[in-house]
GROMACS .gro file of C-alpha atoms in nm:
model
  438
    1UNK     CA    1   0.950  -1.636  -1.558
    2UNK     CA    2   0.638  -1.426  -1.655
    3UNK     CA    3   0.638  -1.107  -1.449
    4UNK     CA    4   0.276  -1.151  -1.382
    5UNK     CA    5   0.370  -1.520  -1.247
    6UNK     CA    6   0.587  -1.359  -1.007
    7UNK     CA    7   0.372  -1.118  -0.872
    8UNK     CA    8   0.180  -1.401  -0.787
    9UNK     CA    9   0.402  -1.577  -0.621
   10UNK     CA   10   0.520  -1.305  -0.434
   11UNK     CA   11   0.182  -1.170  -0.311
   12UNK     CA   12   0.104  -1.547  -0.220
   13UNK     CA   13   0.399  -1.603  -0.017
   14UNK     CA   14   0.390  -1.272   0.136
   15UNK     CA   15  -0.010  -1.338   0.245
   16UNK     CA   16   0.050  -1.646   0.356
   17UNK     CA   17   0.312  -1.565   0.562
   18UNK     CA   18   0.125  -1.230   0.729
   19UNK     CA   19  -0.212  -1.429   0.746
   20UNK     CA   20  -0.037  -1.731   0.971
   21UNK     CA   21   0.198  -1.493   1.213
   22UNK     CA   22  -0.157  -1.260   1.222
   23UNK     CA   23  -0.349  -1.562   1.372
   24UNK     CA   24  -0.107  -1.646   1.605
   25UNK     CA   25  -0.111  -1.297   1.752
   26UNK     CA   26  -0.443  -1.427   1.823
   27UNK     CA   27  -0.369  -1.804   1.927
   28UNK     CA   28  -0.061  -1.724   2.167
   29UNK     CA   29  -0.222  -1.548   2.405
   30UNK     CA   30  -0.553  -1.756   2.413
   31UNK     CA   31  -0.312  -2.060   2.525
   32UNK     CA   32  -0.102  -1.826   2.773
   33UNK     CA   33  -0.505  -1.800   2.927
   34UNK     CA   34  -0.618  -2.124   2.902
   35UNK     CA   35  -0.878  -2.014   2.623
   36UNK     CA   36  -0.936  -2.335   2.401
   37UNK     CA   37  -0.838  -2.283   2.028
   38UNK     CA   38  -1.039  -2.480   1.778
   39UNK     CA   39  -0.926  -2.446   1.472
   40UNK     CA   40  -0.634  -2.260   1.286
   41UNK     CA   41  -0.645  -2.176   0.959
   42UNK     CA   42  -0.460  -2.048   0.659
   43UNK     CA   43  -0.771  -1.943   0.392
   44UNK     CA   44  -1.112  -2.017   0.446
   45UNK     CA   45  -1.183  -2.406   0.454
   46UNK     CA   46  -1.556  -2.335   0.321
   47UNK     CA   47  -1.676  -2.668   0.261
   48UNK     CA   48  -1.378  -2.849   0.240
   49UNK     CA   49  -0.993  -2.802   0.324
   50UNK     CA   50  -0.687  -2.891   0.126
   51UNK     CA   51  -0.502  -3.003   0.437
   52UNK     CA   52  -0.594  -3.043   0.807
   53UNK     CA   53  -0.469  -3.230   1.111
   54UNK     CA   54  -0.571  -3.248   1.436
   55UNK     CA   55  -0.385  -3.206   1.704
   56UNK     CA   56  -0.454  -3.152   2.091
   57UNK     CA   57  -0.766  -2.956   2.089
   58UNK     CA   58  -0.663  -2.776   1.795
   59UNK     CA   59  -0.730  -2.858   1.435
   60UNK     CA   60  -0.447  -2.743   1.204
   61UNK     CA   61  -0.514  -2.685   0.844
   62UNK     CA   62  -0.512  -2.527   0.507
   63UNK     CA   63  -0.841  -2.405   0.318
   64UNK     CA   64  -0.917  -2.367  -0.030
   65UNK     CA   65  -1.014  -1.973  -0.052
   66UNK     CA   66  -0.725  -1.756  -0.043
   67UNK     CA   67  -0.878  -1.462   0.152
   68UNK     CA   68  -0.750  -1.477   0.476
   69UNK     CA   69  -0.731  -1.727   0.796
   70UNK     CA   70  -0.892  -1.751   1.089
   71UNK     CA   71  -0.858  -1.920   1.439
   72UNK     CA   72  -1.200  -2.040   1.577
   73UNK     CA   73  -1.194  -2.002   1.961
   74UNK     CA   74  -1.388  -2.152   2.180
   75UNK     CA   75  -1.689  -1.915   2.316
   76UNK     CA   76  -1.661  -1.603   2.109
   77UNK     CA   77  -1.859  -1.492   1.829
   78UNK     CA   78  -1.692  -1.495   1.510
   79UNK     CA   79  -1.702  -1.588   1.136
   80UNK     CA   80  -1.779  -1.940   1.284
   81UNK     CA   81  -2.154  -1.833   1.371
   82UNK     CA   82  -2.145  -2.123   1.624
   83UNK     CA   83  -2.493  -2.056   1.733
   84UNK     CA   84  -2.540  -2.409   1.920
   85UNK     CA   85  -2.213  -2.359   2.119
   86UNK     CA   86  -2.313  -2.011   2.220
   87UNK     CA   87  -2.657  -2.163   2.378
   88UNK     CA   88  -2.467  -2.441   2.645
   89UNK     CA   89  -2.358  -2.246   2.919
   90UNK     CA   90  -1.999  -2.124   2.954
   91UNK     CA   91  -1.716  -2.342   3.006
   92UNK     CA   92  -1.424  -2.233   3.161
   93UNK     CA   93  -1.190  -2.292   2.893
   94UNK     CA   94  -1.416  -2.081   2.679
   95UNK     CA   95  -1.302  -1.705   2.558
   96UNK     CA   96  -1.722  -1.579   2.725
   97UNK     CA   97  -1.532  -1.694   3.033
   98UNK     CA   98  -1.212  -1.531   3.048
   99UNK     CA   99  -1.209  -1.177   3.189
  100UNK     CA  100  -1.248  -0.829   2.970
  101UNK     CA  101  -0.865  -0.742   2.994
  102UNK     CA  102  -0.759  -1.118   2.900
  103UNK     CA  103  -1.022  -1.131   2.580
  104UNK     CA  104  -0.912  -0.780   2.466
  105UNK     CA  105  -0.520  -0.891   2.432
  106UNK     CA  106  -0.614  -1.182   2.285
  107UNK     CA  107  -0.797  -0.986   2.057
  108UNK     CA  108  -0.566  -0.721   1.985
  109UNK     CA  109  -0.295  -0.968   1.943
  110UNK     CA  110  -0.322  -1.017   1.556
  111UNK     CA  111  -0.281  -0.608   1.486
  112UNK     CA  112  -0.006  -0.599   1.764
  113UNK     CA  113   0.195  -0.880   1.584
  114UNK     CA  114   0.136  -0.731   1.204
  115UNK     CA  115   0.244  -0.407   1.340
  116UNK     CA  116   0.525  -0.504   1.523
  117UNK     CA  117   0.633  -0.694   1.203
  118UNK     CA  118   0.598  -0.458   0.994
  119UNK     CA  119   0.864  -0.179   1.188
  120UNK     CA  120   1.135  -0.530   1.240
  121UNK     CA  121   1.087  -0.593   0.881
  122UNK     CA  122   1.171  -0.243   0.794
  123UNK     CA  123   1.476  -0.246   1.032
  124UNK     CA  124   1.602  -0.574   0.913
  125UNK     CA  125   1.589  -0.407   0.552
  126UNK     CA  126   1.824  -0.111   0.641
  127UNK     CA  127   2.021  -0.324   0.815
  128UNK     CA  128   2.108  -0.600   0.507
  129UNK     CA  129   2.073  -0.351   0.196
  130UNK     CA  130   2.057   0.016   0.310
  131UNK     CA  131   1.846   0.269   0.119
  132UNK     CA  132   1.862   0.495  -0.193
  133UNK     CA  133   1.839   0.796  -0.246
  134UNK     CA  134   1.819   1.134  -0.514
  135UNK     CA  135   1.984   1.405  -0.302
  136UNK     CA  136   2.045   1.758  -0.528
  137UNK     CA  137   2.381   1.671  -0.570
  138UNK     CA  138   2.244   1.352  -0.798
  139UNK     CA  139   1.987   1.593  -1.045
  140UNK     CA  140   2.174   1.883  -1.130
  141UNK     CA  141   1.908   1.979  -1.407
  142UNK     CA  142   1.681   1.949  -1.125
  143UNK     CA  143   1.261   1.922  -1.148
  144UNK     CA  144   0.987   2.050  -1.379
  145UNK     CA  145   0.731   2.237  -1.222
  146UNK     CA  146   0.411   2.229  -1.338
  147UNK     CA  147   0.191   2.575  -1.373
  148UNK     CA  148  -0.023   2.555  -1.071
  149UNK     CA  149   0.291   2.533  -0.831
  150UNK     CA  150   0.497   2.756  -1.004
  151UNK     CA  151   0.235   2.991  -0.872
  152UNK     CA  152   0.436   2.992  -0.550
  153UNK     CA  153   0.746   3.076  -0.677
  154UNK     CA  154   0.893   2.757  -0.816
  155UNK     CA  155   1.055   2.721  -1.121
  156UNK     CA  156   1.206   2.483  -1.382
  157UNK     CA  157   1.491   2.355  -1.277
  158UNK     CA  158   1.485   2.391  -0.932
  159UNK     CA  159   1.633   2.146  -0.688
  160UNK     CA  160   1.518   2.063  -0.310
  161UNK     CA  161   1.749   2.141  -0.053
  162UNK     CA  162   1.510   2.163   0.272
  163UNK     CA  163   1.150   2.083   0.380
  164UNK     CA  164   0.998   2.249   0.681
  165UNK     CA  165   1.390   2.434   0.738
  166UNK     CA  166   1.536   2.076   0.776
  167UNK     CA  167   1.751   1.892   0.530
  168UNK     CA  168   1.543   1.634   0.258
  169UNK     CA  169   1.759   1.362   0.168
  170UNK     CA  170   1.526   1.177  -0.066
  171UNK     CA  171   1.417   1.431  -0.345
  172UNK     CA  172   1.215   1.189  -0.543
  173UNK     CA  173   0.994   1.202  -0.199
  174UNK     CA  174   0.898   1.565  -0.232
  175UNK     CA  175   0.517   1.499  -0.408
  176UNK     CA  176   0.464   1.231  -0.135
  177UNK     CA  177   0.540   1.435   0.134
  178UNK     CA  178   0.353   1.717   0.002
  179UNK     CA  179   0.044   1.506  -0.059
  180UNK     CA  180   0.063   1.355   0.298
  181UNK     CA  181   0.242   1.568   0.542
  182UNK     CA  182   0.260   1.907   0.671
  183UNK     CA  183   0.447   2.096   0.423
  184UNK     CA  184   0.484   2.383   0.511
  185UNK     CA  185   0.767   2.518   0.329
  186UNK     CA  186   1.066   2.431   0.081
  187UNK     CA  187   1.398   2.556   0.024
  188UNK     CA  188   1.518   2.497  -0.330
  189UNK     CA  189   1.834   2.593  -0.559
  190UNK     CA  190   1.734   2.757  -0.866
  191UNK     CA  191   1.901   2.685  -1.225
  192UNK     CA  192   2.084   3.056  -1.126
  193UNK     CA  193   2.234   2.925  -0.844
  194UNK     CA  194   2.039   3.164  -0.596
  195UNK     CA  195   1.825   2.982  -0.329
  196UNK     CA  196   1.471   3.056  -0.190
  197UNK     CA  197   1.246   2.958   0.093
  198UNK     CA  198   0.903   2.909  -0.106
  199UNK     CA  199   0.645   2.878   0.159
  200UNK     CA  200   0.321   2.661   0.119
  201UNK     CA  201  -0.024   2.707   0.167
  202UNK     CA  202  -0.236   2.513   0.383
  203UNK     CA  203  -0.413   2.165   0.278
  204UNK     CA  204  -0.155   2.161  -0.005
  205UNK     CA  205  -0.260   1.760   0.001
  206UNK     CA  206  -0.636   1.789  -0.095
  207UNK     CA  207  -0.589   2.122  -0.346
  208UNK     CA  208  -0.342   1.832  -0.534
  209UNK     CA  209  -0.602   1.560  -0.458
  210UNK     CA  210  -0.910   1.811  -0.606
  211UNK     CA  211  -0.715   1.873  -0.869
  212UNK     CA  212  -0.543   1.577  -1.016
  213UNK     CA  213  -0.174   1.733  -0.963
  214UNK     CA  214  -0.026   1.399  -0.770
  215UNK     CA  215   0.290   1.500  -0.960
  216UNK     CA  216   0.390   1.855  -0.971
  217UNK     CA  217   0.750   1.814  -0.950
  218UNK     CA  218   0.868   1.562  -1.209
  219UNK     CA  219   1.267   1.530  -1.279
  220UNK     CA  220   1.394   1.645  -1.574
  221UNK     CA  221   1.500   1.379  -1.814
  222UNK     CA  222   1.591   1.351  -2.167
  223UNK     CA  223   1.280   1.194  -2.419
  224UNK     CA  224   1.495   0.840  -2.457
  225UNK     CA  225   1.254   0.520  -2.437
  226UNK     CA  226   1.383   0.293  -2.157
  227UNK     CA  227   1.078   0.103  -2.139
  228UNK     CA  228   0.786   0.027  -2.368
  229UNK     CA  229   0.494  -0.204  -2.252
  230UNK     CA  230   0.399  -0.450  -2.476
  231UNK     CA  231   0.045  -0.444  -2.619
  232UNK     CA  232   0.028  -0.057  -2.543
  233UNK     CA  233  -0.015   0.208  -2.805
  234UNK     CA  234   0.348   0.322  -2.807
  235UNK     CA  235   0.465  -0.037  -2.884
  236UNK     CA  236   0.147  -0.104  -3.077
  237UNK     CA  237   0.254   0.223  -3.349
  238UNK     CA  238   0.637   0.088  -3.382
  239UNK     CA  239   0.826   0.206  -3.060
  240UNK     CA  240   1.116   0.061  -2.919
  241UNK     CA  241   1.341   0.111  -2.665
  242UNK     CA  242   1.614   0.341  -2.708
  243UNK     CA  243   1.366   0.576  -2.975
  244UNK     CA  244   1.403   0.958  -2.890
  245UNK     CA  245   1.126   1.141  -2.935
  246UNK     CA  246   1.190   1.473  -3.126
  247UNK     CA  247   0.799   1.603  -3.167
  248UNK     CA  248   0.429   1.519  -3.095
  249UNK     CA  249   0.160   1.672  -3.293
  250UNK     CA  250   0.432   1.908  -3.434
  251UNK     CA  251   0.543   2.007  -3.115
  252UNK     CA  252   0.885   1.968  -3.053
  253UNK     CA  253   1.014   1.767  -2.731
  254UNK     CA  254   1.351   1.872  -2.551
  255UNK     CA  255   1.262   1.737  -2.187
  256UNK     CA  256   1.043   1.399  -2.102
  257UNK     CA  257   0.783   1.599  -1.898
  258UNK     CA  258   0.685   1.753  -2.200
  259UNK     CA  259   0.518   1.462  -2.347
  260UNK     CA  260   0.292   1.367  -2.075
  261UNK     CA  261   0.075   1.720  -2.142
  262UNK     CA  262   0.010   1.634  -2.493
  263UNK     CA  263  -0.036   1.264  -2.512
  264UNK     CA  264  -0.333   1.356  -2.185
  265UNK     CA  265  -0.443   1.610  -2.376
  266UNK     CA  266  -0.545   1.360  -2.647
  267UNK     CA  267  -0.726   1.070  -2.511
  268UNK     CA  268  -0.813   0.855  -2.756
  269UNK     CA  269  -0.699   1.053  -3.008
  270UNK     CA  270  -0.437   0.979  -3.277
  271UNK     CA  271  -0.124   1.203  -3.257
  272UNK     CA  272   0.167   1.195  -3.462
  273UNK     CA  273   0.496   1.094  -3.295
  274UNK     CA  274   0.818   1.176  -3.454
  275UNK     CA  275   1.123   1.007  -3.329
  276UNK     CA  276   1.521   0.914  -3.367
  277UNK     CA  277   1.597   0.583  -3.428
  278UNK     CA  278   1.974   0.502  -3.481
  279UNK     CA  279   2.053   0.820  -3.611
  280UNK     CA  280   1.745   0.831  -3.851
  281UNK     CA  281   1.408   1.045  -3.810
  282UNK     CA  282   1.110   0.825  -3.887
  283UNK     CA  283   0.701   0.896  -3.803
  284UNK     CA  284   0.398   0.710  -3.667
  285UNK     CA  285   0.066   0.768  -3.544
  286UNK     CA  286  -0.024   0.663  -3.193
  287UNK     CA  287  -0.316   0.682  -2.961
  288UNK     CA  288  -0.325   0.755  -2.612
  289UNK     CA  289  -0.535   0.567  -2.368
  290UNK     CA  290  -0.861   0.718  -2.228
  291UNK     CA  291  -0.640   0.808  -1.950
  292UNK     CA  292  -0.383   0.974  -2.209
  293UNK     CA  293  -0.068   0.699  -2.095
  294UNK     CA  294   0.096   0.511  -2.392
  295UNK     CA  295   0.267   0.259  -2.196
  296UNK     CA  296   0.643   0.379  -2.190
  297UNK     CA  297   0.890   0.546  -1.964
  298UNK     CA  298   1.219   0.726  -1.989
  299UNK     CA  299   1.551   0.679  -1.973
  300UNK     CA  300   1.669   0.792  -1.554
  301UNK     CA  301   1.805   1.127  -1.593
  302UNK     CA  302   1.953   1.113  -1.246
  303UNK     CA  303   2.199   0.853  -1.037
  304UNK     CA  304   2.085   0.678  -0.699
  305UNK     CA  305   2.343   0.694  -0.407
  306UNK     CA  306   2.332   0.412  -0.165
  307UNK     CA  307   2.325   0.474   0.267
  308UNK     CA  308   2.434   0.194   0.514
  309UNK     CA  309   2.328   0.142   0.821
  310UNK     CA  310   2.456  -0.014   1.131
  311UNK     CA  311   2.267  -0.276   1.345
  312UNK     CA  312   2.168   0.057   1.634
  313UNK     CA  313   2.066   0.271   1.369
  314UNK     CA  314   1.883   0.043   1.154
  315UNK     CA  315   1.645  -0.024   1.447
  316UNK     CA  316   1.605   0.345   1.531
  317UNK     CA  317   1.583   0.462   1.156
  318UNK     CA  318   1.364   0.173   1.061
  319UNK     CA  319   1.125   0.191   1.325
  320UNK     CA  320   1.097   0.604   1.192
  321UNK     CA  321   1.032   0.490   0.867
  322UNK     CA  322   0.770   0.232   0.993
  323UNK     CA  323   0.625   0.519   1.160
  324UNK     CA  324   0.620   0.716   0.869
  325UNK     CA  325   0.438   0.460   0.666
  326UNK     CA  326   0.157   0.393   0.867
  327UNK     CA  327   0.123   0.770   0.937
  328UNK     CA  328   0.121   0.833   0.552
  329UNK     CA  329  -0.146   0.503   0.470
  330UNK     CA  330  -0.361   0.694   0.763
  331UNK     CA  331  -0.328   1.009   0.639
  332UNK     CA  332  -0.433   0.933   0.280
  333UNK     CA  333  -0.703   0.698   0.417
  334UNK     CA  334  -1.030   0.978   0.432
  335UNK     CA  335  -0.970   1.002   0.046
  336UNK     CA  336  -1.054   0.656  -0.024
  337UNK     CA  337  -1.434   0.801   0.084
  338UNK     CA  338  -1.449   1.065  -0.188
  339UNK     CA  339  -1.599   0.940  -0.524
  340UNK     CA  340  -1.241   0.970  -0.668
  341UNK     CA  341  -1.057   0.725  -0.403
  342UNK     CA  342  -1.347   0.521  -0.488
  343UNK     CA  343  -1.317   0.416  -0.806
  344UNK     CA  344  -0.888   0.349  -0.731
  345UNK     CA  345  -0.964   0.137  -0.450
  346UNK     CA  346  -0.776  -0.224  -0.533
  347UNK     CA  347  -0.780  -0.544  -0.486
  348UNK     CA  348  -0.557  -0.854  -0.486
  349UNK     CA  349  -0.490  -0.746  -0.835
  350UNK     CA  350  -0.375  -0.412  -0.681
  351UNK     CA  351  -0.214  -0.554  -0.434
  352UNK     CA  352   0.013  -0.803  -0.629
  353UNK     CA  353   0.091  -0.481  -0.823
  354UNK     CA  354   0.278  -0.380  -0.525
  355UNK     CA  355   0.584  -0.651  -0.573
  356UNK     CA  356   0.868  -0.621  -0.809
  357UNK     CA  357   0.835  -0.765  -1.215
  358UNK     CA  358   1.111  -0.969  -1.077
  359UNK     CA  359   1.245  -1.170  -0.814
  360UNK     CA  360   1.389  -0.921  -0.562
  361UNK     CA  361   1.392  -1.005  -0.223
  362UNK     CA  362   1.480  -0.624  -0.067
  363UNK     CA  363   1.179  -0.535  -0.261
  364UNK     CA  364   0.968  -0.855  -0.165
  365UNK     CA  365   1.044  -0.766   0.216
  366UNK     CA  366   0.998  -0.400   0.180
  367UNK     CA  367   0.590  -0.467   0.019
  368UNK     CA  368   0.558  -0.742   0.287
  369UNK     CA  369   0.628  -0.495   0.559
  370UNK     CA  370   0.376  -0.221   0.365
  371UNK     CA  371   0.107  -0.464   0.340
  372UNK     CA  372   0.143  -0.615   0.728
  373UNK     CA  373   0.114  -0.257   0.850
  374UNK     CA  374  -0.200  -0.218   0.606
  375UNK     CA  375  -0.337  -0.530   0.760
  376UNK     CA  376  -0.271  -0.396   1.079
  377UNK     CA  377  -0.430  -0.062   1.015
  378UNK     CA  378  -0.729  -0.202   0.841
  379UNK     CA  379  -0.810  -0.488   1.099
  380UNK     CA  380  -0.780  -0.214   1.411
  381UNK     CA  381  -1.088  -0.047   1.209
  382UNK     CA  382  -1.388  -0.044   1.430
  383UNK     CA  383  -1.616  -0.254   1.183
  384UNK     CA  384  -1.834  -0.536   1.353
  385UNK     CA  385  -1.601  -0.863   1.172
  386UNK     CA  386  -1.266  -0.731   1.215
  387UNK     CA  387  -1.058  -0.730   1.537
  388UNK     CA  388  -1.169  -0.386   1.600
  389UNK     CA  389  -1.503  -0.413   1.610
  390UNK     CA  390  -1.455  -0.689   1.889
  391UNK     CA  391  -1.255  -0.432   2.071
  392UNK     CA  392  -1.484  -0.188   2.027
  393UNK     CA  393  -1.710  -0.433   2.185
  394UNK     CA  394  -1.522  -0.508   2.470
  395UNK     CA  395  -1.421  -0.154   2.569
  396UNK     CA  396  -1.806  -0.109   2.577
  397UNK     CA  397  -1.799  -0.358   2.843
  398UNK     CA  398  -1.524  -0.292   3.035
  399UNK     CA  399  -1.650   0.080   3.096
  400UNK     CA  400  -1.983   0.017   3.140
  401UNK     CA  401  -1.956  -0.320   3.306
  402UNK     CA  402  -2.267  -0.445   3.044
  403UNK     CA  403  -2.184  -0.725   2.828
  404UNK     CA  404  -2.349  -0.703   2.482
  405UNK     CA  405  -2.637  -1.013   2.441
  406UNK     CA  406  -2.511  -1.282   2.178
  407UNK     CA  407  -2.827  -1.156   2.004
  408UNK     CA  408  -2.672  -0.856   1.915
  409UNK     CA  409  -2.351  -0.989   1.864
  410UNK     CA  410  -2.472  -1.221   1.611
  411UNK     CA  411  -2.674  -0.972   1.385
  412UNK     CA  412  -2.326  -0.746   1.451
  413UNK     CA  413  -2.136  -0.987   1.323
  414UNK     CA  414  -2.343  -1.060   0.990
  415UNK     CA  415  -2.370  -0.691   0.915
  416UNK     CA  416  -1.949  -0.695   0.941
  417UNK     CA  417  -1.966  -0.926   0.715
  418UNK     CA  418  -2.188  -0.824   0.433
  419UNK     CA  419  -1.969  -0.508   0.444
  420UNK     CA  420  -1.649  -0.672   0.399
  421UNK     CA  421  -1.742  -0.935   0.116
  422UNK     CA  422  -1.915  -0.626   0.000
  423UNK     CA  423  -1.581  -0.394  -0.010
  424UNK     CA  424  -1.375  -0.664  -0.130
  425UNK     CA  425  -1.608  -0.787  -0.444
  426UNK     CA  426  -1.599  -0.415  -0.489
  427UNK     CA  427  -1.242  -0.348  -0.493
  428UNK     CA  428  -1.109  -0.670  -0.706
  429UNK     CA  429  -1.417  -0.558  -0.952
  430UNK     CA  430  -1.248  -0.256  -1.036
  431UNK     CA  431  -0.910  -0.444  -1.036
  432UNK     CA  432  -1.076  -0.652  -1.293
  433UNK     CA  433  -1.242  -0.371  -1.481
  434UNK     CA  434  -0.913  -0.161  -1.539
  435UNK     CA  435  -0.764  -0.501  -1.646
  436UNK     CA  436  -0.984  -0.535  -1.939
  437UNK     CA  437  -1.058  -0.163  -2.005
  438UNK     CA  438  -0.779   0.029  -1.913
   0.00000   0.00000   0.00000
C-alpha cells in the first residue's frame, strides 16, 4: 500500500479513536450528575451528518468534517451557540444548573481521559514490545561533533556514558535531552580511551534553537545510501541505494556527517557527486534543496539492543516516560511563539507525518499516545473554545462567587473560535506550502 495511504489511515484511526474516548471524558461525568447530553459527535456535523441516531436524550452520530467532535450539553455555552436555549430559564437537568465543582469535572474530564491514556498507552507498549536502545557499547566509533560544541571540550568520536553524573541508556537521545532538559553536564569516552566530565553552559536549549544546531552530535556512519527518496535530487541525478559516496565538489567523504555541510552549503546549487557503484567510480551533478537536503539517508552505523519489561515495571517506567513526554512537548512549547517555531508549526499533514511508512502497530500506539497527550496539553490551554478556557471560567467563579453573564460568554466564545480556525488554517497552510515547495 502507498505509504502516504497509510499515514492516512493511521492518523484517521488514531483521531478517531482519541476524539470519541476525549468526549466521553466529557459525557461520563455529565450523566454521573444528571446533566442532559444532547448530542455526541465524532467530526463536526456542519450542515449535515453521515450517520446519526437518536437515542434517549442523546443523539449519536458521525459528521462530515474531520476536525474534531463535540458533545453538546444541555445549558452551557459552547461551539453550539444555542442562544435561544440560553434565554428560557434554567432547567435542572441543565449544566447552568449544576454546581461549580460538578461543571468543572465535567469539564476537565476530556484532558483527564487523553492524559490518562496517553501514560496506559505508553505502559501497555513496554509491556508487549519493550524499547530500544544505542548504549556506547553499540557505537564504538562513537559521534561527530560539530564546531560550536566541540568548544566545550568534545571531540570526534566521543561516546556518552553519563548525563547530569547518572547513567544515559539511550545515546541517540543526547540532542533531545540537551534541547529540552537541564543538561548540565556529560561524561563521555574519548576515541583514546580516557574519559571526561564536559560541563554545559546554561540555556544550552535556546543557544541550539538561535542557532540552528538541533543536531550537534550525529553518529558516525559510513557514506553508503540506504535510502533515496524518490522525486528528490539525489534520485533525480542517478542515485541508488547501496551508492558510496567517495567526494562532493572535490571533497573527499570518509564519514556520512561530512556530506550534510556541503550539500547545505549549496542550496540550490549544482555540486558534483562522485560515487561507488558495484565496484566502479562514476559522476553526476546534483542539486540540493533550498534547505540543502537531497532526499537520502545512510546506511545505520550502529546496532539497536532490545529491553523487556515486566507487567510492575512497565507501569512505573511507562508512566516516567509519559511524564517525560509531556514535560518535553511543554518545554519546547514557548518556541512555537518565536518567528522560527512559526513557520514549522504543522498541521494534519504534520501530524500524519508522525506514523510509520508502514503498518506497525508498536509504532501506531506509540504516536497515538504522543498525540493524546498533545491533545491533552493543548485543550488544558486557557483559550476561550477549548476546555481550558471554560475552566478558566469557572475557577473565576468559584473564587469570586460571580458567574460570568452569557453575554460575555458568548462574545468569549466567538473570539476562541476565530483563533482556533485561525491557527489551524494557519498551520495545515504551511503543511501545504512545504508540500509543494519544499
Amino acid at each position: 500500500m502507498d505509504p502516504f495511504a497509510v499515514k492516512a489511515i493511521q492518523l484517521l484511526l488514531s483521531l478517531s479513536l482519541l476524539i470519541v474516548l476525549h468526549e466521553f471524558g466529557h459525557y461520563i461525568p455529565a450523566k454521573i450528575f444528571k446533566t442532559r447530553v444532547e448530542k455526541f459527535f465524532l467530526f463536526f456535523d456542519v450542515k449535515f451528518a453521515l450517520f446519526k441516531k437518536k437515542i434517549g436524550d442523546t443523539v449519536y452520530g458521525i459528521g462530515w468534517l474531520p476536525l474534531g467532535g463535540y458533545v453538546k450539553i444541555s445549558g452551557m455555552i459552547d461551539e453550539s451557540m444555542d442562544k435561544e436555549q440560553m434565554s428560557q430559564p434554567p432547567q435542572p437537568w441543565e449544566f447552568r444548573s449544576k454546581p461549580a465543582w460538578q461543571r468543572l469535572i465535567i469539564m476537565l474530564g476530556g484532558v483527564t481521559v487523553n492524559l490518562v491514556l496517553g501514560f496506559l498507552i505508553f505502559m501497555m507498549i513496554l509491556f508487549v514490545w519493550g524499547t530500544s536502545y544505542v548504549g556506547p557499547e553499540q557505537m564504538p566509533e562513537g559521534f561527530a561533533v560539530v564546531d560550536e560544541f566541540k568548544e566545550y571540550g568534545f571531540e570526534d568520536g566521543d561516546r556518552i556514558l553519563e548525563v547530569n553524573k547518572t547513567g544515559f541508556q539511550n545515546s541517540l537521545d543526547i540532542n533531545r535531552h540537551l534541547f529540552m532538559r537541564d543538561v548540565t553536564s556529560i561524561t563521555v569516552l574519548h576515541q583514546d580511551g580516557s574519559e571526561e566530565t564536559i560541563s554545559i553552559p546554561e540555556e544550552i536549549g535556546a543557544k541550539m534553537w538561535e542557532e540552528g544546531i538541533m543536531q550537534p552530535f550525529v553518529p558516525i556512519q559510513s557514506p553508503v545510501l540506504d535510502t533515496v527518496v524518490a522525486d528528490r535530487a539525489a534520485a533525480l541525478a542517478g542515485l541508488q541505494k547501496g551508492d558510496s559516496i567517495i567526494s562532493l565538489n572535490s571533497r573527499e567523504i570518509g564519514y556520512w556527517h561530512e556530506v550534510s555541510p556541503i550539500t547545505k552549503g549549496n542550496p540550490n546549487k549544482e555540486i558534483e557527486v562522485v560515487y561507488e557503484r558495484d565496484g566502479e567510480i562514476q559522476g553526476s551533478m546534483i542539486t540540493p534543496d533550498e534547505e540543502g537536503l537531497i532526499g537520502v539517508a545512510a546506511v545505520r552505523g550502529f546496532d539497536f539492543e532490545k529491553r523487556e519489561y515486566g507487567f510492575a515495571e512497565s507501569i512505573s517506567e511507562g508512566f516516567e516516560y509519559g511524564y517525560w513526554t509531556l514535560h518535553d512537548y511543554v518545554a519546547q512549547f514557548e518556541y512555537v511563539f518565536t518567528k522560527k517555531g512559526a513557520s514549522q508549526l504543522g498541521g494534519f499533514g504534520a501530524i500524519g507525518g508522525l506514523f510509520p511508512d508502514t503498518w506497525n502497530w508498536a509504532g501506531f500506539w506509540h504516536t497515538t499516545a504522543f498525540i493524546s497527550i498533545i491533545l491533552a496539553f493543548m485543550n488544558i490551554l486557557p483559550i476561550p473554545a477549548l476546555d481550558g478556557g471554560h475552566v478558566v471560567f469557572l475557577l473565576y467563579e468559584m473564587v469570586t462567587g460571580r458567574t460570568p453573564n452569557d453575554k460575555f460568554m458568548e462574545v468569549a466564545q466567538l473570539v476562541g473560535f476565530v483563533i482556533i480556525f485561525a491557527l489551524v488554517l494557519y498551520a495545515n497552510g504551511n503543511d501545504i506550502y512545504k508540500w509543494l515547495f519544499e
